[in-house]
Every structure is written in structure tokens, then in C-alpha cells.
Amino acid sequence: MDKIRPKAADALDSVHNGASIAIGGFGQSGVPLDLIDALCDRDVRGLHIIANNGGRGLPGERGIGRLLAENRVSRFSCSFPVNPAFFERYFSGEVEIELVPQGTLAERLRAGGSGIGGFYTPTAAGTVLADGGFVVRYGKNGEPEKTLAQKERRVIDGRTYVLESPLRPDFALVKAHRADRYGNLRFRLGARNFNPLAAMAAKTTIAQADQIAAALDPDDIHLPGPFVDRVVATELEPAR
Amino acid sequence: MTTITAPTGLSRAELARRVAGDLVDGWCVNVGIGAPLQLPAQATPGKEILYHCEHGLLGVGPAPDGEPDPDVTDAGKNPVTLLDGAASFDSSTSFAIARGGRLDLCVLGGLQVSERGDLANWLVPGGNPGVGGAMDLAAGARRVWVMMDHLDKRGNPKLRKECTFPLTGAGVVDRVYTNLAVFEFVDGVLTLRECAPGITPEQLGPLTEATFQIDLWNQGESE
């Protein structure tokens, strides 16, 4: 068993147009930049990207901002997109948004990766992100074309909860600090964030790692190898 | 037509010190984007506060003096430091801390707070939507305090009868700290607890659309 691939391009060879892809990272921390660059180089389009943030919209930006700038995304599930270039495409009807509260996004990935068919959460109860009405997609004329439907509600111990569905994307791209050939991963500080959850959720998970060891110590592993299919070494960032 | 000239009240830094003064030793406190991010820099002698950052850090301190670590940031992606007792974990565990009732407090910024304790803090209608963790924190933390200017940029009261912006959570707010005053919801009733130095309750009336009762704290009574 050896999950190490020499190049990011080899590890991504099965990613196709229209794929759903969960990507780890929070802000600039823990984003698998090399894998995203290799994805852009494959020239895939119409992607459903699942990631917390949408980059910043800066010229020459790497990461999710690059995917959005190159118009490769048709649907974006996120909590805090920020990027002005993304909003331009959202308001002109070129890309659909699924705005998900951050904790619910994390839990939907965790549920997808854990074989859980859904869960009830109090988060968003009584708001347009659960009661419906939030604009998912605008038409070319600038008018709302598709709005969020009301989510199923249930009162548990006197409190209103909202039913949320698991996320089970085709692929995940994640960034680890250390990895071994078995696919075991260890993350670094705040860079862990969504990475192990995205890795768990996907049908095929590709990790980039700053360091590759022969074998990680069993007690130092944050995510065990069965959740990871392919590992590539980080290209540009020096190991810390 | 008369124009109301609003008093300035506390600066942002003074407001952060005021809120920090009411934190209780040992509390686990989430700080949201905006004004609350100043709290970890307001170390209060004799109190250990564990500051929680929603993506997966606990025990953060102020910005570093030296080289920042790109993997040690607050919720606003600004560099911070890790103090003794700090922990890192994934975002699902992080929100389990919130929804599971382990956060003694979250301090959030606010666009509007209604007299029933509804909070709107994520979307100005027509603007760019981005919710982050605000809804999870508002629903999960044991206490929710809002830190905001008393008036918006156009001079409109942010404490309102009803929120006109989309809600973050309904009936979730416990206290509101503004540059002019401190309010607390007491048995669901918005209550003026404290005025900023030089501010009187009479001045607050025309600057506050929400109906409130007055029951001021005595010196040092807030916790």
C-alpha cells in the first residue's frame, strides 16, 4: 500500500467537469493551494465547491479565489464568501450559492463522512437560512430566480431544531502538515479547521502534506488513512 | 426639523475594556468578527479567560510582537498568539463546544437588536451575504452579548422595536454593550443597566427606538 503520488496532477486525474469538491481551509490557513493550482491546470469547469471561504478577490490570487476568478464554479456551498468577484457572479446569475452556517457546514461534512443520514440543529431556526426565502440564484435580469425552501423543523425538548442533510462530495482536497504512505494525516494548529471533515466526507480524498514520513506515530494521527486516497508533497511552501 | 447630535461616548478600545471588565475568571468566551476581536488584547489582572476562535482554536491571546504564524489566527483571520492551556481542533469539534453548551459566552457584533432580544448581524438587505459562525454561536452559547455602536452610520438607532434586517437568531441576546450604554434583558425585558460616562438615561431615549426599562446597576454589580 502506497498512497503517495509524485505530482498533484497525477493525484487529480479523475476529477471531472461538474464534480462536487470539498476543500479545507479557513481564510488563508490550511488551504491546499498546490492541489487547487493543479485542478485549475486540468481546466475542469462547472464545479460544485464546498468550502468555508471564497478567497479575497485579489489579482493573481491562489486558492478558492482562483477557482472563482477563472469561472470554474457553478455552485458554491460556503459560510463566508466575502470575495467581491464571487458576488458579482452571484448577483448576475452565473453562480448559485448555498449559504450554510459555519458549524452546520462542518457538521454536514462530518455527517456525510460518518454515514449519518442527517441531523437536527437549533442553528438558523427562525431565520431565512432555515425558514426559507434566501436567494440561491439570481436570473440574468437581476431578479431572484431560485430561493431556499423551508427546511423540516422539529421541536425537541421544547426547542425548535432544523433538519440538515449530510454532504457527500465526489472529491476532497485537503492540506495536512504531515502524512505517511498509509494516508495517515496530522494537521497544524488552526490549519486543521475543515480539513479532516472534508477528507471524511468525500468519496475520493486527495491530500497535500508539508512533510511525508515513513510512518506517523499512531498517537500523532489526527485523521486515519482509510479516509485518504492519495497524498502528494507540498511543492512550494517550506516545511515548518 | 431638528437634528439630534449624538454624543460620542466610549471609543472602541474603551468599549472593549468595559466588556472585558464583566468577564468572569475561567470563562470560555468566543469572540466574533468586528469589535469583539479586540477582547483578547484586554487582559484583565486576576482573570484567566479562554478565548475561542470558531474555526478551531481555544486559548488565544493578543497579536504577536514578532513574526505572525499564518496558522494561528482569530475569526477575522488576523494573527493572534496561543497562550498556556491553548488547544487546536477541527471545526466540527469547535462548534460542538458552542452548540454543546461549553461556551460560557459569545460576544458578537450587531447590526440591529430588537426589544425582544432578536439579533441581526449578518446581512444588510441588498448587500453581500456571509453568515460565518454567527448563527451557530447565537444558538449555542450559554450567554450572548452584543458589542455595537448605539447608532448606525446614518444615525439610526440599532436598538429597535423589530429587526428589519434578516435575523441571526430570535430572542438570543442577553446583553448589549454600546458606546453609550449597557443594556440587559431581564426576564425578557430590555433594561438599561449603565450609562457611559457623561451620558444620561434621558439622552438615550431619542437615540433608542426599542422600549426599555431603567434599573441601573450599582457600582461593581454587573457580575
XYZ file of N, CA, C and O in Angstrom, chain B residues 7-125:
476
model
N -24.062 61.998 21.292
C -22.778 62.056 21.982
C -21.869 60.926 21.510
O -22.338 59.908 20.997
N -20.567 61.110 21.669
C -19.610 60.114 21.182
C -19.544 58.897 22.096
O -19.513 57.764 21.631
N -19.521 59.140 23.393
C -19.429 58.019 24.341
C -18.074 57.355 24.291
O -17.054 57.995 24.008
N -18.065 56.038 24.518
C -16.808 55.291 24.609
C -16.186 55.091 23.229
O -16.899 54.901 22.248
N -14.858 55.096 23.184
C -14.151 54.689 21.964
C -14.248 53.167 21.845
O -14.640 52.480 22.799
N -13.851 52.633 20.694
C -13.848 51.179 20.507
C -13.000 50.473 21.576
O -13.390 49.457 22.137
N -11.805 51.058 21.858
C -10.909 50.447 22.839
C -11.513 50.519 24.244
O -11.445 49.559 25.018
N -12.148 51.649 24.557
C -12.789 51.781 25.878
C -13.955 50.806 26.015
O -14.173 50.218 27.081
N -14.689 50.632 24.925
C -15.816 49.682 24.959
C -15.297 48.260 25.187
O -15.881 47.495 25.975
N -14.190 47.905 24.514
C -13.609 46.569 24.705
C -13.188 46.386 26.171
O -13.418 45.330 26.766
N -12.566 47.418 26.748
C -12.169 47.317 28.163
C -13.399 47.186 29.060
O -13.381 46.436 30.026
N -14.477 47.886 28.717
C -15.705 47.816 29.514
C -16.281 46.399 29.490
O -16.664 45.851 30.522
N -16.333 45.795 28.286
C -16.869 44.427 28.173
C -15.948 43.453 28.905
O -16.416 42.593 29.668
N -14.630 43.609 28.697
C -13.677 42.695 29.340
C -13.813 42.737 30.856
O -13.648 41.721 31.541
N -14.164 43.909 31.380
C -14.323 44.047 32.831
C -15.436 43.174 33.390
O -15.428 42.828 34.575
N -16.402 42.797 32.570
C -17.536 41.994 33.039
C -17.333 40.488 32.821
O -18.195 39.687 33.176
N -16.204 40.097 32.223
C -15.943 38.662 32.034
C -15.557 38.039 33.372
O -14.996 38.704 34.241
N -15.867 36.783 33.519
C -15.654 36.094 34.795
C -14.484 35.117 34.650
O -14.389 34.405 33.640
N -13.621 35.120 35.635
C -12.448 34.244 35.654
C -12.854 32.806 35.311
O -13.795 32.272 35.895
N -12.146 32.210 34.353
C -12.421 30.820 33.993
C -13.396 30.642 32.849
O -13.581 29.521 32.370
N -14.008 31.730 32.399
C -14.972 31.600 31.312
C -14.292 31.223 29.995
O -13.166 31.633 29.715
N -15.032 30.453 29.200
C -14.663 30.135 27.825
C -15.504 31.055 26.940
O -16.737 31.003 26.981
N -14.841 31.947 26.195
C -15.526 33.057 25.525
C -15.196 33.073 24.032
O -14.026 33.183 23.660
N -16.208 32.976 23.200
C -15.991 33.148 21.761
C -16.077 34.618 21.401
O -16.950 35.331 21.906
N -15.168 35.061 20.531
C -15.235 36.442 20.064
C -15.476 36.444 18.550
O -14.739 35.837 17.784
N -16.537 37.135 18.153
C -16.927 37.189 16.751
C -16.199 38.290 16.004
O -15.499 39.120 16.592
N -16.410 38.303 14.679
C -15.758 39.275 13.802
C -16.229 40.693 14.142
O -17.373 40.896 14.526
N -15.333 41.655 14.006
C -15.645 43.056 14.288
C -15.091 43.464 15.637
O -14.048 42.963 16.071
N -15.818 44.358 16.308
C -15.348 44.919 17.579
C -14.943 43.860 18.622
O -13.953 44.055 19.336
N -15.647 42.717 18.733
C -15.266 41.737 19.773
C -13.840 41.196 19.621
O -13.261 40.722 20.607
N -13.272 41.265 18.418
C -11.915 40.726 18.235
C -10.870 41.488 19.042
O -9.739 41.026 19.206
N -11.242 42.655 19.584
C -10.305 43.399 20.433
C -10.207 42.823 21.845
O -9.313 43.198 22.595
N -11.121 41.930 22.202
C -11.167 41.470 23.599
C -9.925 40.716 24.052
O -9.440 40.955 25.162
N -9.363 39.776 23.260
C -8.189 39.043 23.761
C -7.005 39.946 24.099
O -6.125 39.533 24.856
N -6.984 41.170 23.570
C -5.890 42.096 23.907
C -6.158 42.829 25.217
O -5.290 43.547 25.712
N -7.367 42.656 25.779
C -7.735 43.366 27.019
C -7.516 42.465 28.223
O -8.456 42.074 28.892
N -6.273 42.075 28.481
C -6.004 41.194 29.621
C -6.411 41.900 30.916
O -6.087 43.064 31.116
N -7.175 41.191 31.731
C -7.617 41.762 32.997
C -6.910 41.034 34.126
O -7.029 39.813 34.232
N -6.147 41.736 34.956
C -5.385 41.072 36.020
C -6.299 40.223 36.912
O -7.401 40.656 37.254
N -5.827 39.026 37.241
C -6.587 38.173 38.140
C -7.638 37.334 37.442
O -8.347 36.559 38.077
N -7.785 37.511 36.119
C -8.772 36.706 35.397
C -8.078 35.921 34.299
O -7.305 36.484 33.525
N -8.367 34.625 34.220
C -7.933 33.823 33.077
C -9.162 33.551 32.225
O -10.101 32.893 32.675
N -9.150 34.061 31.008
C -10.259 33.830 30.077
C -9.721 32.978 28.931
O -8.663 33.261 28.382
N -10.452 31.921 28.580
C -10.085 31.093 27.425
C -10.850 31.612 26.215
O -12.065 31.414 26.114
N -10.149 32.297 25.330
C -10.816 32.832 24.141
C -10.872 31.772 23.044
O -9.867 31.128 22.719
N -12.048 31.602 22.482
C -12.348 30.558 21.494
C -12.488 31.204 20.116
O -13.177 32.220 19.981
N -11.794 30.633 19.117
C -11.951 31.070 17.731
C -12.645 29.974 16.961
O -12.220 28.816 16.989
N -13.695 30.332 16.242
C -14.680 29.378 15.738
C -14.117 28.283 14.830
O -14.654 27.182 14.783
N -13.028 28.554 14.096
C -12.538 27.537 13.156
C -11.816 26.411 13.875
O -11.653 25.333 13.299
N -11.355 26.649 15.142
C -10.770 25.519 15.866
C -9.592 25.835 16.763
O -8.656 25.032 16.841
N -9.634 26.983 17.439
C -8.580 27.307 18.406
C -9.221 27.763 19.707
O -10.249 28.435 19.713
N -8.577 27.405 20.798
C -9.024 27.827 22.123
C -7.786 28.309 22.870
O -6.721 27.691 22.771
N -7.936 29.397 23.629
C -6.811 29.894 24.409
C -5.930 30.856 23.637
O -4.718 30.829 23.769
N -6.553 31.710 22.813
C -5.751 32.657 22.035
C -5.550 33.954 22.814
O -6.369 34.344 23.637
N -4.419 34.614 22.516
C -4.085 35.898 23.126
C -3.938 36.960 22.056
O -4.319 36.748 20.905
N -3.374 38.105 22.446
C -3.264 39.234 21.512
C -2.352 38.943 20.330
O -1.681 37.908 20.271
N -2.318 39.861 19.387
C -1.443 39.742 18.211
C 0.002 39.581 18.662
O 0.398 40.121 19.700
N 0.811 38.830 17.903
C 2.206 38.615 18.306
C 3.039 39.881 18.114
O 2.730 40.715 17.268
N 4.095 40.010 18.932
C 5.037 41.116 18.746
C 5.914 40.846 17.528
O 6.251 41.744 16.778
N 6.287 39.582 17.346
C 7.214 39.233 16.275
C 6.494 38.687 15.051
O 5.390 39.109 14.711
N 7.147 37.743 14.387
C 6.661 37.130 13.150
C 5.322 36.411 13.399
O 5.229 35.548 14.264
N 4.261 36.762 12.654
C 2.993 36.052 12.849
C 3.042 34.630 12.275
O 3.766 34.375 11.316
N 2.295 33.720 12.900
C 2.155 32.346 12.394
C 0.869 32.304 11.570
O -0.205 32.556 12.107
N 0.971 31.983 10.267
C -0.241 32.010 9.433
C -1.314 31.007 9.875
O -2.474 31.140 9.477
N -0.935 30.026 10.697
C -1.905 29.036 11.162
C -2.441 29.355 12.558
O -3.101 28.511 13.179
N -2.166 30.561 13.048
C -2.700 30.987 14.353
C -3.393 32.339 14.145
O -2.784 33.392 14.258
N -4.683 32.270 13.795
C -5.442 33.491 13.508
C -6.750 33.483 14.286
O -7.209 32.427 14.728
N -7.345 34.671 14.410
C -8.684 34.754 15.007
C -9.738 34.583 13.910
O -9.401 34.334 12.742
N -11.007 34.760 14.286
C -12.093 34.541 13.323
C -12.039 35.532 12.163
O -12.542 35.262 11.080
N -11.390 36.683 12.390
C -11.246 37.671 11.320
C -9.978 37.480 10.512
O -9.636 38.321 9.696
N -9.304 36.338 10.718
C -8.069 35.976 10.007
C -6.898 36.881 10.364
O -5.909 36.961 9.623
N -6.968 37.582 11.496
C -5.845 38.384 11.984
C -4.930 37.501 12.821
O -5.406 36.615 13.543
N -3.607 37.747 12.776
C -2.702 36.923 13.579
C -2.915 37.138 15.073
O -3.098 38.262 15.523
N -2.937 36.030 15.808
C -3.016 36.072 17.270
C -1.938 35.145 17.820
O -1.109 34.614 17.056
N -1.922 34.963 19.136
C -0.952 34.082 19.782
C -1.695 32.986 20.528
O -2.900 33.105 20.773
N -0.984 31.921 20.871
C -1.561 30.854 21.690
C -0.966 30.956 23.090
O 0.255 31.013 23.255
N -1.814 30.977 24.107
C -1.375 31.107 25.497
C -1.299 29.724 26.144
O -1.720 28.716 25.542
N -0.781 29.650 27.351
C -0.782 28.380 28.100
C -2.206 27.847 28.172
O -3.144 28.597 28.422
N -2.361 26.551 27.969
C -3.693 25.949 28.015
C -4.405 25.944 26.680
O -5.526 25.451 26.573
N -3.758 26.494 25.653
C -4.394 26.562 24.331
C -4.575 25.160 23.748
O -3.835 24.232 24.084
N -5.569 25.036 22.872
C -5.840 23.772 22.185
C -6.240 24.062 20.747
O -6.826 25.105 20.460
N -5.900 23.127 19.850
C -6.378 23.226 18.462
C -7.181 21.981 18.144
O -6.908 20.897 18.668
N -8.191 22.141 17.292
C -9.102 21.030 16.979
C -9.807 21.369 15.675
O -9.665 22.479 15.156
N -10.565 20.415 15.139
C -11.239 20.667 13.871
C -12.506 21.511 14.093
O -12.955 21.700 15.225
N -13.079 21.999 12.984
C -14.207 22.927 13.079
C -15.480 22.274 13.618
O -16.324 22.962 14.198
N -15.625 20.966 13.440
C -16.803 20.288 13.989
C -16.731 20.252 15.516
O -17.704 20.562 16.216
N -15.542 19.923 16.043
C -15.340 19.947 17.495
C -15.523 21.369 18.019
O -16.097 21.585 19.089
N -15.046 22.334 17.240
C -15.149 23.731 17.658
C -16.607 24.150 17.853
O -16.947 24.813 18.833
N -17.455 23.746 16.912
C -18.867 24.120 17.041
C -19.609 23.198 18.001
O -20.684 23.557 18.486
N -19.036 22.033 18.310
C -19.590 21.231 19.399
C -19.377 21.959 20.731
O -20.227 21.905 21.620
N -18.256 22.656 20.855
C -18.024 23.462 22.059
C -19.124 24.513 22.184
O -19.642 24.768 23.268
N -19.507 25.100 21.049
C -20.567 26.124 21.063
C -21.940 25.495 21.282
O -22.620 25.779 22.270
N -22.345 24.596 20.387
C -23.697 24.039 20.467
C -23.859 23.121 21.661
O -24.960 22.938 22.170
N -22.768 22.530 22.120
C -22.828 21.620 23.260
C -22.880 22.323 24.605
O -22.856 21.657 25.642
N -22.915 23.647 24.589
C -23.118 24.383 25.839
C -21.852 24.652 26.631
O -21.915 24.999 27.797
N -20.667 24.469 26.015
C -19.405 24.689 26.741
C -18.905 26.128 26.641
O -17.936 26.471 27.307
N -19.551 26.924 25.791
C -19.158 28.338 25.716
C -19.938 29.101 26.770
O -21.170 29.180 26.697
N -19.234 29.670 27.751
C -19.937 30.481 28.743
C -20.545 31.720 28.093
O -21.576 32.215 28.546
N -19.887 32.186 27.036
C -20.307 33.453 26.431
C -19.828 33.527 24.998
O -18.721 33.069 24.691
N -20.624 34.114 24.123
C -20.065 34.613 22.870
C -20.376 36.094 22.777
O -21.436 36.548 23.206
N -19.398 36.835 22.271
C -19.567 38.272 22.078
C -19.592 38.513 20.580
O -18.627 38.181 19.879
N -20.703 39.029 20.086
C -20.887 39.210 18.651
C -21.066 40.686 18.331
O -21.528 41.460 19.185
N -20.704 41.066 17.130
C -21.055 42.386 16.635
C -22.537 42.405 16.291
O -23.176 41.351 16.197
N -23.105 43.580 16.112
C -24.539 43.654 15.809
C -24.857 44.750 14.818
O -24.251 45.813 14.838
N -25.803 44.444 13.914
C -26.367 45.489 13.048
C -27.630 46.052 13.693
O -27.862 47.249 13.680
N -28.468 45.149 14.238
C -29.697 45.540 14.925
C -29.985 44.542 16.049
O -29.726 43.351 15.904
N -30.531 45.044 17.147
C -31.062 44.183 18.213
C -32.467 44.680 18.512
O -32.690 45.891 18.651
N -33.418 43.756 18.579
C -34.800 44.164 18.853
C -35.060 44.147 20.357
O -34.300 43.572 21.132
N -36.185 44.750 20.754
C -36.513 44.809 22.185
C -36.917 43.440 22.731
O -37.093 43.289 23.924
N -37.043 42.431 21.859
C -37.276 41.056 22.329
C -35.988 40.244 22.395
O -36.014 39.056 22.696
N -34.872 40.867 22.040
C -33.602 40.143 22.088
C -33.256 39.432 20.796
O -32.367 38.584 20.776
N -33.951 39.760 19.701
C -33.566 39.225 18.390
C -32.283 39.933 17.942
O -32.120 41.129 18.192
N -31.429 39.178 17.263
C -30.186 39.759 16.754
C -30.143 39.652 15.230
O -30.434 38.594 14.660
N -29.769 40.743 14.572
C -29.462 40.734 13.129
C -28.032 41.222 12.990
O -27.727 42.354 13.398
N -27.157 40.378 12.449
C -25.753 40.835 12.342
C -25.030 40.290 11.117
O -23.802 40.385 11.060
N -25.779 39.740 10.136
C -25.032 39.106 9.034
C -25.365 39.666 7.656
O -24.620 39.398 6.711
N -26.430 40.409 7.515
C -26.792 40.835 6.157
C -27.584 42.141 6.183
O -28.639 42.221 6.804
N -27.051 43.137 5.501
C -27.840 44.334 5.198
C -28.561 44.035 3.895
O -27.914 43.644 2.915
N -29.896 44.137 3.848
C -30.614 43.785 2.614
C -30.000 44.459 1.386
O -29.693 45.652 1.418
